[in-house]
Amino acid sequence: MSKRKSAKYKLDRRMGENIWGRPNSPVNRRSYGPGQHGQRRKGKMSDYGVQLRAKQKLKGYYGDVTEKQFKATYQEASRMKGDTGQNLIGLLEQRLDMVVYRAKFAPTVWSARQLVSHGHIRVNGVKCNIASRRVKLGDVISLGDKAKEMALVAEAQSLPERDIPDYVTPDGTDKVTLTRIPKLDEVPYPVTMEPNLVVEFYSR
């Protein structure tokens, strides 16, 4: 499992955007990149650079999944019918850790992944500790008994900066169902994501 801890905010600064829309992002205070030369990194990017940046931003948003996992997800999306970029977003949103995050069971993508890996999440009533598990339509995702008492869960549910999206249907405060696969414009990204550029990157 990728461990970023405080380094997760470096992605915000490198991109110059508040990727997760969190109020304590350093980008809210300074928009230039990290490091002593951060303020001078504003040269024109090549097409490859633009595509790479789009990939790093999307991959980073989903908890900085490994390149191997992310590329495998892209390859699966490219084999599916329809638009590859839309398919990629749909597959990423079906990750168990992402559904936990969308359900507001955890304040960050990383804490959502930790909840799963520590065995606090149930899928259709059965404990699952695999964060990358693909959630199917109609699957019921719920909190385990210990998780219901966690301060982290209470913190997440009280966060004002994001709401549960329409494609995740809550049942009380400890259970949700994935009711449909979202399109790009339905996913509540705080910043613009460009999966079409990710497709171009891998198609080179």
PDB file of C-alpha atoms in Angstrom:
ATOM      1  CA  MET A   1       0.000   0.000   0.000  1.00  0.00           C
ATOM      2  CA  SER A   2       1.364   3.435  -0.929  1.00  0.00           C
ATOM      3  CA  LYS A   3       2.205   5.574   2.107  1.00  0.00           C
ATOM      4  CA  ARG A   4       2.244   9.350   1.618  1.00  0.00           C
ATOM      5  CA  LYS A   5       1.184  10.786   5.014  1.00  0.00           C
ATOM      6  CA  SER A   6       1.997  14.535   5.033  1.00  0.00           C
ATOM      7  CA  ALA A   7       3.599  14.265   1.584  1.00  0.00           C
ATOM      8  CA  LYS A   8       0.111  14.052   0.063  1.00  0.00           C
ATOM      9  CA  TYR A   9      -0.066  17.840   0.093  1.00  0.00           C
ATOM     10  CA  LYS A  10       3.067  18.013  -2.081  1.00  0.00           C
ATOM     11  CA  LEU A  11       0.832  16.884  -4.941  1.00  0.00           C
ATOM     12  CA  ASP A  12      -1.391  19.914  -4.343  1.00  0.00           C
ATOM     13  CA  ARG A  13       1.605  22.209  -4.490  1.00  0.00           C
ATOM     14  CA  ARG A  14       3.196  20.476  -7.470  1.00  0.00           C
ATOM     15  CA  MET A  15      -0.049  20.807  -9.420  1.00  0.00           C
ATOM     16  CA  GLY A  16      -0.787  24.271  -8.024  1.00  0.00           C
ATOM     17  CA  GLU A  17      -4.336  23.114  -7.249  1.00  0.00           C
ATOM     18  CA  ASN A  18      -6.290  22.022  -4.170  1.00  0.00           C
ATOM     19  CA  ILE A  19      -6.865  18.491  -5.516  1.00  0.00           C
ATOM     20  CA  TRP A  20      -9.189  17.302  -2.731  1.00  0.00           C
ATOM     21  CA  GLY A  21     -10.799  20.628  -1.840  1.00  0.00           C
ATOM     22  CA  ARG A  22      -9.527  20.464   1.746  1.00  0.00           C
ATOM     23  CA  PRO A  23      -9.472  23.740   3.728  1.00  0.00           C
ATOM     24  CA  ASN A  24      -5.959  23.068   5.109  1.00  0.00           C
ATOM     25  CA  SER A  25      -4.282  22.545   1.726  1.00  0.00           C
ATOM     26  CA  PRO A  26      -1.044  24.593   1.406  1.00  0.00           C
ATOM     27  CA  VAL A  27      -2.247  25.780  -2.024  1.00  0.00           C
ATOM     28  CA  ASN A  28      -4.799  27.916  -0.199  1.00  0.00           C
ATOM     29  CA  ARG A  29      -1.826  29.897   1.149  1.00  0.00           C
ATOM     30  CA  ARG A  30       0.684  29.686  -1.724  1.00  0.00           C
ATOM     31  CA  SER A  31       0.074  28.444  -5.242  1.00  0.00           C
ATOM     32  CA  TYR A  32       3.670  27.816  -6.344  1.00  0.00           C
ATOM     33  CA  GLY A  33       5.342  24.408  -6.364  1.00  0.00           C
ATOM     34  CA  PRO A  34       7.402  22.829  -3.563  1.00  0.00           C
ATOM     35  CA  GLY A  35      11.152  23.257  -3.167  1.00  0.00           C
ATOM     36  CA  GLN A  36      13.510  26.225  -3.365  1.00  0.00           C
ATOM     37  CA  HIS A  37      12.825  26.714  -7.093  1.00  0.00           C
ATOM     38  CA  GLY A  38       9.066  26.247  -6.837  1.00  0.00           C
ATOM     39  CA  GLN A  39       8.253  29.862  -7.678  1.00  0.00           C
ATOM     40  CA  ARG A  40      10.207  29.670 -10.942  1.00  0.00           C
ATOM     41  CA  ARG A  41       8.629  26.484 -12.367  1.00  0.00           C
ATOM     42  CA  LYS A  42       6.231  28.105 -14.792  1.00  0.00           C
ATOM     43  CA  GLY A  43       7.666  27.221 -18.209  1.00  0.00           C
ATOM     44  CA  LYS A  44       5.450  26.118 -21.101  1.00  0.00           C
ATOM     45  CA  MET A  45       4.798  22.377 -20.969  1.00  0.00           C
ATOM     46  CA  SER A  46       5.065  20.040 -23.943  1.00  0.00           C
ATOM     47  CA  ASP A  47       2.077  17.913 -24.994  1.00  0.00           C
ATOM     48  CA  TYR A  48       3.717  15.000 -23.193  1.00  0.00           C
ATOM     49  CA  GLY A  49       4.128  17.142 -20.050  1.00  0.00           C
ATOM     50  CA  VAL A  50       0.455  18.167 -20.131  1.00  0.00           C
ATOM     51  CA  GLN A  51      -0.634  14.534 -20.527  1.00  0.00           C
ATOM     52  CA  LEU A  52       1.725  13.328 -17.772  1.00  0.00           C
ATOM     53  CA  ARG A  53       0.440  16.039 -15.436  1.00  0.00           C
ATOM     54  CA  ALA A  54      -3.190  14.992 -16.105  1.00  0.00           C
ATOM     55  CA  LYS A  55      -2.289  11.367 -15.335  1.00  0.00           C
ATOM     56  CA  GLN A  56      -0.398  12.239 -12.130  1.00  0.00           C
ATOM     57  CA  LYS A  57      -3.275  14.423 -10.930  1.00  0.00           C
ATOM     58  CA  LEU A  58      -5.938  11.756 -11.543  1.00  0.00           C
ATOM     59  CA  LYS A  59      -3.773   8.963 -10.107  1.00  0.00           C
ATOM     60  CA  GLY A  60      -2.898  11.127  -7.100  1.00  0.00           C
ATOM     61  CA  TYR A  61      -6.530  12.036  -6.424  1.00  0.00           C
ATOM     62  CA  TYR A  62      -7.393   8.345  -6.002  1.00  0.00           C
ATOM     63  CA  GLY A  63      -4.902   7.994  -3.158  1.00  0.00           C
ATOM     64  CA  ASP A  64      -1.840   7.750  -5.391  1.00  0.00           C
ATOM     65  CA  VAL A  65      -2.581   4.207  -6.521  1.00  0.00           C
ATOM     66  CA  THR A  66       0.490   2.427  -7.870  1.00  0.00           C
ATOM     67  CA  GLU A  67       1.403   2.922 -11.511  1.00  0.00           C
ATOM     68  CA  LYS A  68       0.913  -0.805 -12.087  1.00  0.00           C
ATOM     69  CA  GLN A  69      -2.656  -0.693 -10.696  1.00  0.00           C
ATOM     70  CA  PHE A  70      -3.510   2.530 -12.501  1.00  0.00           C
ATOM     71  CA  LYS A  71      -2.227   1.307 -15.882  1.00  0.00           C
ATOM     72  CA  ALA A  72      -4.082  -2.000 -15.452  1.00  0.00           C
ATOM     73  CA  THR A  73      -7.279  -0.034 -14.773  1.00  0.00           C
ATOM     74  CA  TYR A  74      -6.679   2.051 -17.913  1.00  0.00           C
ATOM     75  CA  GLN A  75      -6.097  -1.106 -19.994  1.00  0.00           C
ATOM     76  CA  GLU A  76      -9.356  -2.599 -18.698  1.00  0.00           C
ATOM     77  CA  ALA A  77     -11.173   0.662 -19.525  1.00  0.00           C
ATOM     78  CA  SER A  78      -9.752   0.607 -23.069  1.00  0.00           C
ATOM     79  CA  ARG A  79     -11.142  -2.909 -23.658  1.00  0.00           C
ATOM     80  CA  MET A  80     -14.649  -1.898 -22.600  1.00  0.00           C
ATOM     81  CA  LYS A  81     -17.284  -0.537 -24.984  1.00  0.00           C
ATOM     82  CA  GLY A  82     -17.700   3.222 -25.126  1.00  0.00           C
ATOM     83  CA  ASP A  83     -15.416   6.133 -24.272  1.00  0.00           C
ATOM     84  CA  THR A  84     -12.181   4.972 -22.607  1.00  0.00           C
ATOM     85  CA  GLY A  85     -11.852   8.123 -20.474  1.00  0.00           C
ATOM     86  CA  GLN A  86     -15.389   7.755 -19.110  1.00  0.00           C
ATOM     87  CA  ASN A  87     -14.808   4.038 -18.521  1.00  0.00           C
ATOM     88  CA  LEU A  88     -11.620   4.830 -16.591  1.00  0.00           C
ATOM     89  CA  ILE A  89     -13.451   7.231 -14.271  1.00  0.00           C
ATOM     90  CA  GLY A  90     -16.222   4.670 -13.718  1.00  0.00           C
ATOM     91  CA  LEU A  91     -13.742   1.936 -12.773  1.00  0.00           C
ATOM     92  CA  LEU A  92     -11.837   4.221 -10.395  1.00  0.00           C
ATOM     93  CA  GLU A  93     -15.076   5.274  -8.697  1.00  0.00           C
ATOM     94  CA  GLN A  94     -15.934   1.583  -8.161  1.00  0.00           C
ATOM     95  CA  ARG A  95     -12.874   1.005  -5.966  1.00  0.00           C
ATOM     96  CA  LEU A  96     -13.997   0.048  -2.456  1.00  0.00           C
ATOM     97  CA  ASP A  97     -11.833   2.722  -0.797  1.00  0.00           C
ATOM     98  CA  MET A  98     -13.385   5.337  -3.095  1.00  0.00           C
ATOM     99  CA  VAL A  99     -16.966   4.305  -2.279  1.00  0.00           C
ATOM    100  CA  VAL A 100     -16.038   4.503   1.437  1.00  0.00           C
ATOM    101  CA  TYR A 101     -14.686   8.028   0.822  1.00  0.00           C
ATOM    102  CA  ARG A 102     -17.746   9.085  -1.207  1.00  0.00           C
ATOM    103  CA  ALA A 103     -19.995   7.738   1.579  1.00  0.00           C
ATOM    104  CA  LYS A 104     -18.279  10.157   4.001  1.00  0.00           C
ATOM    105  CA  PHE A 105     -17.144   7.286   6.200  1.00  0.00           C
ATOM    106  CA  ALA A 106     -13.613   8.785   6.120  1.00  0.00           C
ATOM    107  CA  PRO A 107     -12.274  12.355   5.798  1.00  0.00           C
ATOM    108  CA  THR A 108      -9.594  11.538   3.203  1.00  0.00           C
ATOM    109  CA  VAL A 109      -8.939   8.930   0.530  1.00  0.00           C
ATOM    110  CA  TRP A 110      -6.012   7.640   2.629  1.00  0.00           C
ATOM    111  CA  SER A 111      -8.074   7.216   5.775  1.00  0.00           C
ATOM    112  CA  ALA A 112     -10.749   5.462   3.673  1.00  0.00           C
ATOM    113  CA  ARG A 113      -8.116   3.007   2.467  1.00  0.00           C
ATOM    114  CA  GLN A 114      -6.943   2.497   6.047  1.00  0.00           C
ATOM    115  CA  LEU A 115     -10.493   1.797   7.251  1.00  0.00           C
ATOM    116  CA  VAL A 116     -10.757  -0.915   4.607  1.00  0.00           C
ATOM    117  CA  SER A 117      -7.317  -2.442   5.199  1.00  0.00           C
ATOM    118  CA  HIS A 118      -7.939  -2.602   8.968  1.00  0.00           C
ATOM    119  CA  GLY A 119     -11.108  -4.633   8.423  1.00  0.00           C
ATOM    120  CA  HIS A 120     -13.678  -1.992   9.421  1.00  0.00           C
ATOM    121  CA  ILE A 121     -15.757  -2.179   6.208  1.00  0.00           C
ATOM    122  CA  ARG A 122     -18.400  -4.724   5.188  1.00  0.00           C
ATOM    123  CA  VAL A 123     -19.489  -5.515   1.632  1.00  0.00           C
ATOM    124  CA  ASN A 124     -22.958  -7.086   1.639  1.00  0.00           C
ATOM    125  CA  GLY A 125     -22.408  -7.900   5.313  1.00  0.00           C
ATOM    126  CA  VAL A 126     -19.025  -9.594   4.817  1.00  0.00           C
ATOM    127  CA  LYS A 127     -15.757  -8.031   6.039  1.00  0.00           C
ATOM    128  CA  CYS A 128     -13.427  -6.980   3.229  1.00  0.00           C
ATOM    129  CA  ASN A 129      -9.906  -5.551   3.643  1.00  0.00           C
ATOM    130  CA  ILE A 130      -9.005  -5.111  -0.048  1.00  0.00           C
ATOM    131  CA  ALA A 131      -9.117  -1.378  -0.887  1.00  0.00           C
ATOM    132  CA  SER A 132      -8.945  -1.947  -4.644  1.00  0.00           C
ATOM    133  CA  ARG A 133     -11.906  -4.354  -4.684  1.00  0.00           C
ATOM    134  CA  ARG A 134     -14.382  -3.525  -7.440  1.00  0.00           C
ATOM    135  CA  VAL A 135     -17.766  -2.605  -5.988  1.00  0.00           C
ATOM    136  CA  LYS A 136     -20.666  -3.830  -8.148  1.00  0.00           C
ATOM    137  CA  LEU A 137     -23.958  -2.057  -8.698  1.00  0.00           C
ATOM    138  CA  GLY A 138     -26.298  -2.889  -5.841  1.00  0.00           C
ATOM    139  CA  ASP A 139     -23.499  -3.795  -3.417  1.00  0.00           C
ATOM    140  CA  VAL A 140     -24.179  -2.555   0.126  1.00  0.00           C
ATOM    141  CA  ILE A 141     -21.135  -1.020   1.840  1.00  0.00           C
ATOM    142  CA  SER A 142     -21.393  -0.604   5.613  1.00  0.00           C
ATOM    143  CA  LEU A 143     -19.315   0.224   8.666  1.00  0.00           C
ATOM    144  CA  GLY A 144     -18.281  -2.479  11.112  1.00  0.00           C
ATOM    145  CA  ASP A 145     -19.415  -2.098  14.744  1.00  0.00           C
ATOM    146  CA  LYS A 146     -16.100  -0.627  15.968  1.00  0.00           C
ATOM    147  CA  ALA A 147     -15.968   1.860  13.082  1.00  0.00           C
ATOM    148  CA  LYS A 148     -19.379   3.271  14.027  1.00  0.00           C
ATOM    149  CA  GLU A 149     -17.820   4.587  17.250  1.00  0.00           C
ATOM    150  CA  MET A 150     -14.677   6.059  15.667  1.00  0.00           C
ATOM    151  CA  ALA A 151     -13.967   9.780  15.967  1.00  0.00           C
ATOM    152  CA  LEU A 152     -12.529   9.683  12.428  1.00  0.00           C
ATOM    153  CA  VAL A 153     -15.889   8.576  11.011  1.00  0.00           C
ATOM    154  CA  ALA A 154     -17.768  11.239  12.995  1.00  0.00           C
ATOM    155  CA  GLU A 155     -15.298  13.856  11.698  1.00  0.00           C
ATOM    156  CA  ALA A 156     -15.843  12.748   8.090  1.00  0.00           C
ATOM    157  CA  GLN A 157     -19.625  12.842   8.376  1.00  0.00           C
ATOM    158  CA  SER A 158     -19.521  16.402   9.712  1.00  0.00           C
ATOM    159  CA  LEU A 159     -17.279  17.796   6.937  1.00  0.00           C
ATOM    160  CA  PRO A 160     -19.033  20.696   5.203  1.00  0.00           C
ATOM    161  CA  GLU A 161     -16.835  20.770   2.071  1.00  0.00           C
ATOM    162  CA  ARG A 162     -18.312  17.714   0.365  1.00  0.00           C
ATOM    163  CA  ASP A 163     -21.630  15.873   0.051  1.00  0.00           C
ATOM    164  CA  ILE A 164     -22.476  12.263  -0.791  1.00  0.00           C
ATOM    165  CA  PRO A 165     -22.939  12.116  -4.597  1.00  0.00           C
ATOM    166  CA  ASP A 166     -26.193  10.943  -6.224  1.00  0.00           C
ATOM    167  CA  TYR A 167     -24.756   7.603  -7.397  1.00  0.00           C
ATOM    168  CA  VAL A 168     -24.077   6.530  -3.794  1.00  0.00           C
ATOM    169  CA  THR A 169     -27.346   6.100  -1.882  1.00  0.00           C
ATOM    170  CA  PRO A 170     -27.149   6.274   1.940  1.00  0.00           C
ATOM    171  CA  ASP A 171     -29.261   4.161   4.284  1.00  0.00           C
ATOM    172  CA  GLY A 172     -28.886   5.847   7.657  1.00  0.00           C
ATOM    173  CA  THR A 173     -25.383   6.961   8.652  1.00  0.00           C
ATOM    174  CA  ASP A 174     -23.530   3.651   8.444  1.00  0.00           C
ATOM    175  CA  LYS A 175     -24.605   2.057   5.164  1.00  0.00           C
ATOM    176  CA  VAL A 176     -24.598   3.017   1.457  1.00  0.00           C
ATOM    177  CA  THR A 177     -25.373   1.345  -1.874  1.00  0.00           C
ATOM    178  CA  LEU A 178     -23.630   2.021  -5.203  1.00  0.00           C
ATOM    179  CA  THR A 179     -26.648   2.578  -7.447  1.00  0.00           C
ATOM    180  CA  ARG A 180     -25.002   3.506 -10.747  1.00  0.00           C
ATOM    181  CA  ILE A 181     -21.636   4.067 -12.418  1.00  0.00           C
ATOM    182  CA  PRO A 182     -21.034   7.822 -12.691  1.00  0.00           C
ATOM    183  CA  LYS A 183     -19.966   9.803 -15.742  1.00  0.00           C
ATOM    184  CA  LEU A 184     -17.117  12.307 -15.512  1.00  0.00           C
ATOM    185  CA  ASP A 185     -19.399  15.314 -15.040  1.00  0.00           C
ATOM    186  CA  GLU A 186     -21.212  13.608 -12.139  1.00  0.00           C
ATOM    187  CA  VAL A 187     -18.104  12.976 -10.049  1.00  0.00           C
ATOM    188  CA  PRO A 188     -17.596  15.748  -7.457  1.00  0.00           C
ATOM    189  CA  TYR A 189     -13.980  16.592  -8.234  1.00  0.00           C
ATOM    190  CA  PRO A 190     -12.907  19.903  -6.627  1.00  0.00           C
ATOM    191  CA  VAL A 191     -10.657  20.501  -9.681  1.00  0.00           C
ATOM    192  CA  THR A 192     -10.918  19.725 -13.395  1.00  0.00           C
ATOM    193  CA  MET A 193      -9.885  16.181 -14.311  1.00  0.00           C
ATOM    194  CA  GLU A 194      -9.004  15.353 -17.918  1.00  0.00           C
ATOM    195  CA  PRO A 195      -9.143  11.583 -18.473  1.00  0.00           C
ATOM    196  CA  ASN A 196      -8.965  12.208 -22.231  1.00  0.00           C
ATOM    197  CA  LEU A 197      -5.368  13.389 -21.714  1.00  0.00           C
ATOM    198  CA  VAL A 198      -4.651  10.244 -19.675  1.00  0.00           C
ATOM    199  CA  VAL A 199      -5.889   8.191 -22.634  1.00  0.00           C
ATOM    200  CA  GLU A 200      -3.588  10.177 -24.938  1.00  0.00           C
ATOM    201  CA  PHE A 201      -0.670   9.587 -22.532  1.00  0.00           C
ATOM    202  CA  TYR A 202      -1.064   5.804 -22.571  1.00  0.00           C
ATOM    203  CA  SER A 203      -1.815   5.747 -26.302  1.00  0.00           C
ATOM    204  CA  ARG A 204       1.536   7.312 -27.253  1.00  0.00           C
TER     205      ARG A 204
END
